[in-house]
Amino acid sequence: NGMYGSMSFMPYNRGMNDIEPYIPLSVLASSIGLPHRYLRKLADSGDIPCLSVSGRRRFLLTQVQEALKSLAVSAKEKEAAS
């Protein structure tokens, strides 16, 4: 039965207990509807989290969404203080 016994492997199907996959910039941009260049600029400045893999950036959608929410709140607070 091999190393994994009788376990069968299913194709990736995102559920409650699955690990969120890292996605490339192109998928991130499509998923959240923002331009590649803008997201690249935010990643360069460290405003959104990313992981560099073999020179290519990968992102966790939920982490980027949280970072964008924080940026929006900061911008509103700056605007209100002026």
PDB file of N, CA and C in Angstrom:
ATOM      1  N   ASN A   1       0.798  -1.214   0.000  1.00  0.00           N
ATOM      2  CA  ASN A   1       0.000   0.000   0.000  1.00  0.00           C
ATOM      3  C   ASN A   1       0.830   1.263   0.000  1.00  0.00           C
ATOM      4  N   GLY A   2       2.125   1.143   0.088  1.00  0.00           N
ATOM      5  CA  GLY A   2       2.985   2.308   0.000  1.00  0.00           C
ATOM      6  C   GLY A   2       3.031   3.102   1.283  1.00  0.00           C
ATOM      7  N   MET A   3       3.715   4.201   1.233  1.00  0.00           N
ATOM      8  CA  MET A   3       3.956   5.033   2.402  1.00  0.00           C
ATOM      9  C   MET A   3       2.681   5.584   3.026  1.00  0.00           C
ATOM     10  N   TYR A   4       1.674   5.855   2.231  1.00  0.00           N
ATOM     11  CA  TYR A   4       0.459   6.486   2.739  1.00  0.00           C
ATOM     12  C   TYR A   4      -0.669   5.495   2.953  1.00  0.00           C
ATOM     13  N   GLY A   5      -0.374   4.222   2.918  1.00  0.00           N
ATOM     14  CA  GLY A   5      -1.398   3.217   3.154  1.00  0.00           C
ATOM     15  C   GLY A   5      -2.533   3.335   2.157  1.00  0.00           C
ATOM     16  N   SER A   6      -3.741   3.305   2.661  1.00  0.00           N
ATOM     17  CA  SER A   6      -4.895   3.342   1.772  1.00  0.00           C
ATOM     18  C   SER A   6      -5.449   4.760   1.594  1.00  0.00           C
ATOM     19  N   MET A   7      -4.680   5.774   2.056  1.00  0.00           N
ATOM     20  CA  MET A   7      -5.150   7.162   1.903  1.00  0.00           C
ATOM     21  C   MET A   7      -5.247   7.514   0.427  1.00  0.00           C
ATOM     22  N   SER A   8      -6.290   8.181   0.050  1.00  0.00           N
ATOM     23  CA  SER A   8      -6.381   8.669  -1.323  1.00  0.00           C
ATOM     24  C   SER A   8      -6.283  10.183  -1.289  1.00  0.00           C
ATOM     25  N   PHE A   9      -5.678  10.731  -2.285  1.00  0.00           N
ATOM     26  CA  PHE A   9      -5.480  12.173  -2.348  1.00  0.00           C
ATOM     27  C   PHE A   9      -6.491  12.779  -3.294  1.00  0.00           C
ATOM     28  N   MET A  10      -7.186  13.779  -2.783  1.00  0.00           N
ATOM     29  CA  MET A  10      -8.208  14.453  -3.571  1.00  0.00           C
ATOM     30  C   MET A  10      -7.610  15.722  -4.157  1.00  0.00           C
ATOM     31  N   PRO A  11      -8.124  16.184  -5.276  1.00  0.00           N
ATOM     32  CA  PRO A  11      -7.675  17.478  -5.793  1.00  0.00           C
ATOM     33  C   PRO A  11      -7.974  18.565  -4.772  1.00  0.00           C
ATOM     34  N   TYR A  12      -7.237  19.647  -4.842  1.00  0.00           N
ATOM     35  CA  TYR A  12      -7.412  20.739  -3.885  1.00  0.00           C
ATOM     36  C   TYR A  12      -8.839  21.262  -3.951  1.00  0.00           C
ATOM     37  N   ASN A  13      -9.503  21.262  -2.813  1.00  0.00           N
ATOM     38  CA  ASN A  13     -10.865  21.774  -2.698  1.00  0.00           C
ATOM     39  C   ASN A  13     -10.903  22.603  -1.425  1.00  0.00           C
ATOM     40  N   ARG A  14     -10.968  23.897  -1.551  1.00  0.00           N
ATOM     41  CA  ARG A  14     -10.860  24.781  -0.411  1.00  0.00           C
ATOM     42  C   ARG A  14     -12.046  24.621   0.531  1.00  0.00           C
ATOM     43  N   GLY A  15     -11.743  24.248   1.753  1.00  0.00           N
ATOM     44  CA  GLY A  15     -12.757  24.094   2.778  1.00  0.00           C
ATOM     45  C   GLY A  15     -12.309  24.801   4.042  1.00  0.00           C
ATOM     46  N   MET A  16     -13.031  24.599   5.100  1.00  0.00           N
ATOM     47  CA  MET A  16     -12.753  25.283   6.357  1.00  0.00           C
ATOM     48  C   MET A  16     -11.365  24.975   6.919  1.00  0.00           C
ATOM     49  N   ASN A  17     -10.877  23.760   6.766  1.00  0.00           N
ATOM     50  CA  ASN A  17      -9.625  23.367   7.388  1.00  0.00           C
ATOM     51  C   ASN A  17      -8.444  23.356   6.431  1.00  0.00           C
ATOM     52  N   ASP A  18      -8.653  23.744   5.189  1.00  0.00           N
ATOM     53  CA  ASP A  18      -7.569  23.736   4.214  1.00  0.00           C
ATOM     54  C   ASP A  18      -6.647  24.930   4.413  1.00  0.00           C
ATOM     55  N   ILE A  19      -5.428  24.746   4.012  1.00  0.00           N
ATOM     56  CA  ILE A  19      -4.441  25.824   4.066  1.00  0.00           C
ATOM     57  C   ILE A  19      -4.656  26.719   2.854  1.00  0.00           C
ATOM     58  N   GLU A  20      -4.660  28.011   3.088  1.00  0.00           N
ATOM     59  CA  GLU A  20      -4.836  28.973   1.993  1.00  0.00           C
ATOM     60  C   GLU A  20      -3.615  28.940   1.082  1.00  0.00           C
ATOM     61  N   PRO A  21      -3.814  28.857  -0.228  1.00  0.00           N
ATOM     62  CA  PRO A  21      -2.670  28.813  -1.142  1.00  0.00           C
ATOM     63  C   PRO A  21      -2.077  30.207  -1.393  1.00  0.00           C
ATOM     64  N   TYR A  22      -0.778  30.245  -1.599  1.00  0.00           N
ATOM     65  CA  TYR A  22      -0.134  31.474  -2.050  1.00  0.00           C
ATOM     66  C   TYR A  22      -0.456  31.642  -3.523  1.00  0.00           C
ATOM     67  N   ILE A  23      -0.731  32.878  -3.927  1.00  0.00           N
ATOM     68  CA  ILE A  23      -1.118  33.133  -5.312  1.00  0.00           C
ATOM     69  C   ILE A  23      -0.179  34.166  -5.939  1.00  0.00           C
ATOM     70  N   PRO A  24      -0.004  34.113  -7.260  1.00  0.00           N
ATOM     71  CA  PRO A  24       0.838  35.098  -7.940  1.00  0.00           C
ATOM     72  C   PRO A  24       0.138  36.454  -8.048  1.00  0.00           C
ATOM     73  N   LEU A  25       0.905  37.462  -8.365  1.00  0.00           N
ATOM     74  CA  LEU A  25       0.401  38.828  -8.477  1.00  0.00           C
ATOM     75  C   LEU A  25      -0.759  38.938  -9.462  1.00  0.00           C
ATOM     76  N   SER A  26      -0.671  38.239 -10.581  1.00  0.00           N
ATOM     77  CA  SER A  26      -1.739  38.328 -11.587  1.00  0.00           C
ATOM     78  C   SER A  26      -3.077  37.830 -11.029  1.00  0.00           C
ATOM     79  N   VAL A  27      -3.041  36.752 -10.270  1.00  0.00           N
ATOM     80  CA  VAL A  27      -4.273  36.210  -9.675  1.00  0.00           C
ATOM     81  C   VAL A  27      -4.777  37.143  -8.580  1.00  0.00           C
ATOM     82  N   LEU A  28      -3.853  37.685  -7.789  1.00  0.00           N
ATOM     83  CA  LEU A  28      -4.232  38.643  -6.750  1.00  0.00           C
ATOM     84  C   LEU A  28      -4.942  39.845  -7.363  1.00  0.00           C
ATOM     85  N   ALA A  29      -4.350  40.413  -8.403  1.00  0.00           N
ATOM     86  CA  ALA A  29      -4.940  41.588  -9.056  1.00  0.00           C
ATOM     87  C   ALA A  29      -6.339  41.288  -9.581  1.00  0.00           C
ATOM     88  N   SER A  30      -6.510  40.135 -10.199  1.00  0.00           N
ATOM     89  CA  SER A  30      -7.829  39.741 -10.710  1.00  0.00           C
ATOM     90  C   SER A  30      -8.825  39.520  -9.581  1.00  0.00           C
ATOM     91  N   SER A  31      -8.351  38.944  -8.493  1.00  0.00           N
ATOM     92  CA  SER A  31      -9.235  38.605  -7.377  1.00  0.00           C
ATOM     93  C   SER A  31      -9.779  39.829  -6.663  1.00  0.00           C
ATOM     94  N   ILE A  32      -8.943  40.870  -6.534  1.00  0.00           N
ATOM     95  CA  ILE A  32      -9.399  42.040  -5.777  1.00  0.00           C
ATOM     96  C   ILE A  32      -9.684  43.253  -6.652  1.00  0.00           C
ATOM     97  N   GLY A  33      -9.433  43.134  -7.954  1.00  0.00           N
ATOM     98  CA  GLY A  33      -9.809  44.200  -8.882  1.00  0.00           C
ATOM     99  C   GLY A  33      -8.943  45.441  -8.813  1.00  0.00           C
ATOM    100  N   LEU A  34      -7.680  45.269  -8.467  1.00  0.00           N
ATOM    101  CA  LEU A  34      -6.743  46.394  -8.450  1.00  0.00           C
ATOM    102  C   LEU A  34      -5.643  46.146  -9.472  1.00  0.00           C
ATOM    103  N   PRO A  35      -5.060  47.216 -10.023  1.00  0.00           N
ATOM    104  CA  PRO A  35      -4.019  47.055 -11.048  1.00  0.00           C
ATOM    105  C   PRO A  35      -2.752  46.384 -10.512  1.00  0.00           C
ATOM    106  N   HIS A  36      -2.109  45.593 -11.389  1.00  0.00           N
ATOM    107  CA  HIS A  36      -0.842  44.930 -11.046  1.00  0.00           C
ATOM    108  C   HIS A  36       0.186  45.932 -10.528  1.00  0.00           C
ATOM    109  N   ARG A  37       0.328  47.041 -11.248  1.00  0.00           N
ATOM    110  CA  ARG A  37       1.362  48.033 -10.890  1.00  0.00           C
ATOM    111  C   ARG A  37       1.157  48.581  -9.486  1.00  0.00           C
ATOM    112  N   TYR A  38      -0.078  48.867  -9.152  1.00  0.00           N
ATOM    113  CA  TYR A  38      -0.388  49.401  -7.818  1.00  0.00           C
ATOM    114  C   TYR A  38      -0.038  48.375  -6.741  1.00  0.00           C
ATOM    115  N   LEU A  39      -0.429  47.121  -6.957  1.00  0.00           N
ATOM    116  CA  LEU A  39      -0.131  46.075  -5.983  1.00  0.00           C
ATOM    117  C   LEU A  39       1.367  45.816  -5.879  1.00  0.00           C
ATOM    118  N   ARG A  40       2.067  45.871  -7.012  1.00  0.00           N
ATOM    119  CA  ARG A  40       3.527  45.698  -7.000  1.00  0.00           C
ATOM    120  C   ARG A  40       4.183  46.809  -6.184  1.00  0.00           C
ATOM    121  N   LYS A  41       3.688  48.037  -6.364  1.00  0.00           N
ATOM    122  CA  LYS A  41       4.214  49.182  -5.611  1.00  0.00           C
ATOM    123  C   LYS A  41       3.985  48.992  -4.107  1.00  0.00           C
ATOM    124  N   LEU A  42       2.796  48.536  -3.731  1.00  0.00           N
ATOM    125  CA  LEU A  42       2.500  48.285  -2.319  1.00  0.00           C
ATOM    126  C   LEU A  42       3.382  47.174  -1.755  1.00  0.00           C
ATOM    127  N   ALA A  43       3.642  46.144  -2.540  1.00  0.00           N
ATOM    128  CA  ALA A  43       4.519  45.055  -2.091  1.00  0.00           C
ATOM    129  C   ALA A  43       5.957  45.553  -1.950  1.00  0.00           C
ATOM    130  N   ASP A  44       6.413  46.366  -2.909  1.00  0.00           N
ATOM    131  CA  ASP A  44       7.771  46.930  -2.854  1.00  0.00           C
ATOM    132  C   ASP A  44       7.975  47.759  -1.598  1.00  0.00           C
ATOM    133  N   SER A  45       6.951  48.518  -1.225  1.00  0.00           N
ATOM    134  CA  SER A  45       7.056  49.405  -0.063  1.00  0.00           C
ATOM    135  C   SER A  45       6.790  48.681   1.257  1.00  0.00           C
ATOM    136  N   GLY A  46       6.366  47.425   1.173  1.00  0.00           N
ATOM    137  CA  GLY A  46       6.068  46.658   2.383  1.00  0.00           C
ATOM    138  C   GLY A  46       4.683  46.918   2.950  1.00  0.00           C
ATOM    139  N   ASP A  47       3.841  47.615   2.198  1.00  0.00           N
ATOM    140  CA  ASP A  47       2.478  47.909   2.657  1.00  0.00           C
ATOM    141  C   ASP A  47       1.546  46.698   2.583  1.00  0.00           C
ATOM    142  N   ILE A  48       1.867  45.749   1.709  1.00  0.00           N
ATOM    143  CA  ILE A  48       1.132  44.487   1.692  1.00  0.00           C
ATOM    144  C   ILE A  48       2.155  43.354   1.820  1.00  0.00           C
ATOM    145  N   PRO A  49       1.789  42.305   2.560  1.00  0.00           N
ATOM    146  CA  PRO A  49       2.735  41.201   2.766  1.00  0.00           C
ATOM    147  C   PRO A  49       2.857  40.305   1.537  1.00  0.00           C
ATOM    148  N   CYS A  50       4.063  39.829   1.308  1.00  0.00           N
ATOM    149  CA  CYS A  50       4.287  38.877   0.225  1.00  0.00           C
ATOM    150  C   CYS A  50       5.473  37.990   0.578  1.00  0.00           C
ATOM    151  N   LEU A  51       5.596  36.928  -0.166  1.00  0.00           N
ATOM    152  CA  LEU A  51       6.675  35.972  -0.013  1.00  0.00           C
ATOM    153  C   LEU A  51       7.378  35.902  -1.357  1.00  0.00           C
ATOM    154  N   SER A  52       8.697  35.993  -1.350  1.00  0.00           N
ATOM    155  CA  SER A  52       9.445  35.882  -2.592  1.00  0.00           C
ATOM    156  C   SER A  52       9.909  34.440  -2.771  1.00  0.00           C
ATOM    157  N   VAL A  53       9.508  33.841  -3.889  1.00  0.00           N
ATOM    158  CA  VAL A  53       9.867  32.461  -4.200  1.00  0.00           C
ATOM    159  C   VAL A  53      10.565  32.450  -5.556  1.00  0.00           C
ATOM    160  N   SER A  54      11.839  32.145  -5.538  1.00  0.00           N
ATOM    161  CA  SER A  54      12.639  32.135  -6.779  1.00  0.00           C
ATOM    162  C   SER A  54      12.489  33.444  -7.543  1.00  0.00           C
ATOM    163  N   GLY A  55      12.489  34.549  -6.812  1.00  0.00           N
ATOM    164  CA  GLY A  55      12.399  35.866  -7.438  1.00  0.00           C
ATOM    165  C   GLY A  55      10.997  36.287  -7.837  1.00  0.00           C
ATOM    166  N   ARG A  56      10.023  35.481  -7.561  1.00  0.00           N
ATOM    167  CA  ARG A  56       8.626  35.822  -7.883  1.00  0.00           C
ATOM    168  C   ARG A  56       7.843  35.964  -6.589  1.00  0.00           C
ATOM    169  N   ARG A  57       6.987  36.962  -6.566  1.00  0.00           N
ATOM    170  CA  ARG A  57       6.187  37.204  -5.363  1.00  0.00           C
ATOM    171  C   ARG A  57       4.950  36.318  -5.332  1.00  0.00           C
ATOM    172  N   ARG A  58       4.637  35.890  -4.123  1.00  0.00           N
ATOM    173  CA  ARG A  58       3.407  35.136  -3.887  1.00  0.00           C
ATOM    174  C   ARG A  58       2.695  35.775  -2.712  1.00  0.00           C
ATOM    175  N   PHE A  59       1.369  35.741  -2.747  1.00  0.00           N
ATOM    176  CA  PHE A  59       0.553  36.459  -1.772  1.00  0.00           C
ATOM    177  C   PHE A  59      -0.506  35.549  -1.184  1.00  0.00           C
ATOM    178  N   LEU A  60      -0.889  35.839   0.060  1.00  0.00           N
ATOM    179  CA  LEU A  60      -2.063  35.218   0.665  1.00  0.00           C
ATOM    180  C   LEU A  60      -3.183  36.247   0.576  1.00  0.00           C
ATOM    181  N   LEU A  61      -4.241  35.907  -0.114  1.00  0.00           N
ATOM    182  CA  LEU A  61      -5.332  36.841  -0.367  1.00  0.00           C
ATOM    183  C   LEU A  61      -5.873  37.456   0.921  1.00  0.00           C
ATOM    184  N   THR A  62      -6.099  36.645   1.935  1.00  0.00           N
ATOM    185  CA  THR A  62      -6.683  37.172   3.176  1.00  0.00           C
ATOM    186  C   THR A  62      -5.754  38.170   3.857  1.00  0.00           C
ATOM    187  N   GLN A  63      -4.443  37.916   3.823  1.00  0.00           N
ATOM    188  CA  GLN A  63      -3.496  38.852   4.434  1.00  0.00           C
ATOM    189  C   GLN A  63      -3.451  40.172   3.673  1.00  0.00           C
ATOM    190  N   VAL A  64      -3.511  40.092   2.354  1.00  0.00           N
ATOM    191  CA  VAL A  64      -3.498  41.316   1.541  1.00  0.00           C
ATOM    192  C   VAL A  64      -4.776  42.110   1.777  1.00  0.00           C
ATOM    193  N   GLN A  65      -5.903  41.433   1.853  1.00  0.00           N
ATOM    194  CA  GLN A  65      -7.166  42.136   2.112  1.00  0.00           C
ATOM    195  C   GLN A  65      -7.116  42.859   3.451  1.00  0.00           C
ATOM    196  N   GLU A  66      -6.575  42.222   4.484  1.00  0.00           N
ATOM    197  CA  GLU A  66      -6.442  42.867   5.797  1.00  0.00           C
ATOM    198  C   GLU A  66      -5.515  44.071   5.728  1.00  0.00           C
ATOM    199  N   ALA A  67      -4.402  43.936   5.017  1.00  0.00           N
ATOM    200  CA  ALA A  67      -3.460  45.045   4.886  1.00  0.00           C
ATOM    201  C   ALA A  67      -4.103  46.222   4.144  1.00  0.00           C
ATOM    202  N   LEU A  68      -4.883  45.930   3.111  1.00  0.00           N
ATOM    203  CA  LEU A  68      -5.564  46.994   2.369  1.00  0.00           C
ATOM    204  C   LEU A  68      -6.602  47.699   3.234  1.00  0.00           C
ATOM    205  N   LYS A  69      -7.298  46.938   4.078  1.00  0.00           N
ATOM    206  CA  LYS A  69      -8.257  47.552   5.008  1.00  0.00           C
ATOM    207  C   LYS A  69      -7.527  48.501   5.958  1.00  0.00           C
ATOM    208  N   SER A  70      -6.389  48.075   6.473  1.00  0.00           N
ATOM    209  CA  SER A  70      -5.605  48.927   7.379  1.00  0.00           C
ATOM    210  C   SER A  70      -5.131  50.188   6.676  1.00  0.00           C
ATOM    211  N   LEU A  71      -4.702  50.055   5.422  1.00  0.00           N
ATOM    212  CA  LEU A  71      -4.274  51.229   4.653  1.00  0.00           C
ATOM    213  C   LEU A  71      -5.437  52.199   4.460  1.00  0.00           C
ATOM    214  N   ALA A  72      -6.609  51.667   4.181  1.00  0.00           N
ATOM    215  CA  ALA A  72      -7.788  52.514   3.976  1.00  0.00           C
ATOM    216  C   ALA A  72      -8.148  53.248   5.263  1.00  0.00           C
ATOM    217  N   VAL A  73      -8.079  52.565   6.401  1.00  0.00           N
ATOM    218  CA  VAL A  73      -8.379  53.194   7.693  1.00  0.00           C
ATOM    219  C   VAL A  73      -7.364  54.290   7.976  1.00  0.00           C
ATOM    220  N   SER A  74      -6.074  54.007   7.735  1.00  0.00           N
ATOM    221  CA  SER A  74      -5.023  55.010   7.954  1.00  0.00           C
ATOM    222  C   SER A  74      -5.238  56.245   7.087  1.00  0.00           C
ATOM    223  N   ALA A  75      -5.634  56.019   5.842  1.00  0.00           N
ATOM    224  CA  ALA A  75      -5.882  57.143   4.932  1.00  0.00           C
ATOM    225  C   ALA A  75      -7.057  57.980   5.416  1.00  0.00           C
ATOM    226  N   LYS A  76      -8.118  57.326   5.897  1.00  0.00           N
ATOM    227  CA  LYS A  76      -9.281  58.057   6.427  1.00  0.00           C
ATOM    228  C   LYS A  76      -8.899  58.853   7.660  1.00  0.00           C
ATOM    229  N   GLU A  77      -8.081  58.271   8.521  1.00  0.00           N
ATOM    230  CA  GLU A  77      -7.658  58.975   9.742  1.00  0.00           C
ATOM    231  C   GLU A  77      -6.806  60.189   9.416  1.00  0.00           C
ATOM    232  N   LYS A  78      -5.916  60.060   8.421  1.00  0.00           N
ATOM    233  CA  LYS A  78      -5.092  61.195   7.993  1.00  0.00           C
ATOM    234  C   LYS A  78      -5.979  62.304   7.436  1.00  0.00           C
ATOM    235  N   GLU A  79      -6.951  61.899   6.626  1.00  0.00           N
ATOM    236  CA  GLU A  79      -7.863  62.858   6.010  1.00  0.00           C
ATOM    237  C   GLU A  79      -8.679  63.591   7.086  1.00  0.00           C
ATOM    238  N   ALA A  80      -9.137  62.858   8.078  1.00  0.00           N
ATOM    239  CA  ALA A  80      -9.950  63.463   9.153  1.00  0.00           C
ATOM    240  C   ALA A  80      -9.122  64.403  10.015  1.00  0.00           C
ATOM    241  N   ALA A  81      -7.826  64.118  10.154  1.00  0.00           N
ATOM    242  CA  ALA A  81      -6.959  64.959  10.975  1.00  0.00           C
ATOM    243  C   ALA A  81      -6.572  66.252  10.286  1.00  0.00           C
ATOM    244  N   SER A  82      -6.725  66.304   8.957  1.00  0.00           N
ATOM    245  CA  SER A  82      -6.337  67.528   8.231  1.00  0.00           C
ATOM    246  C   SER A  82      -7.409  68.587   8.250  1.00  0.00           C
TER     247      SER A  82
END
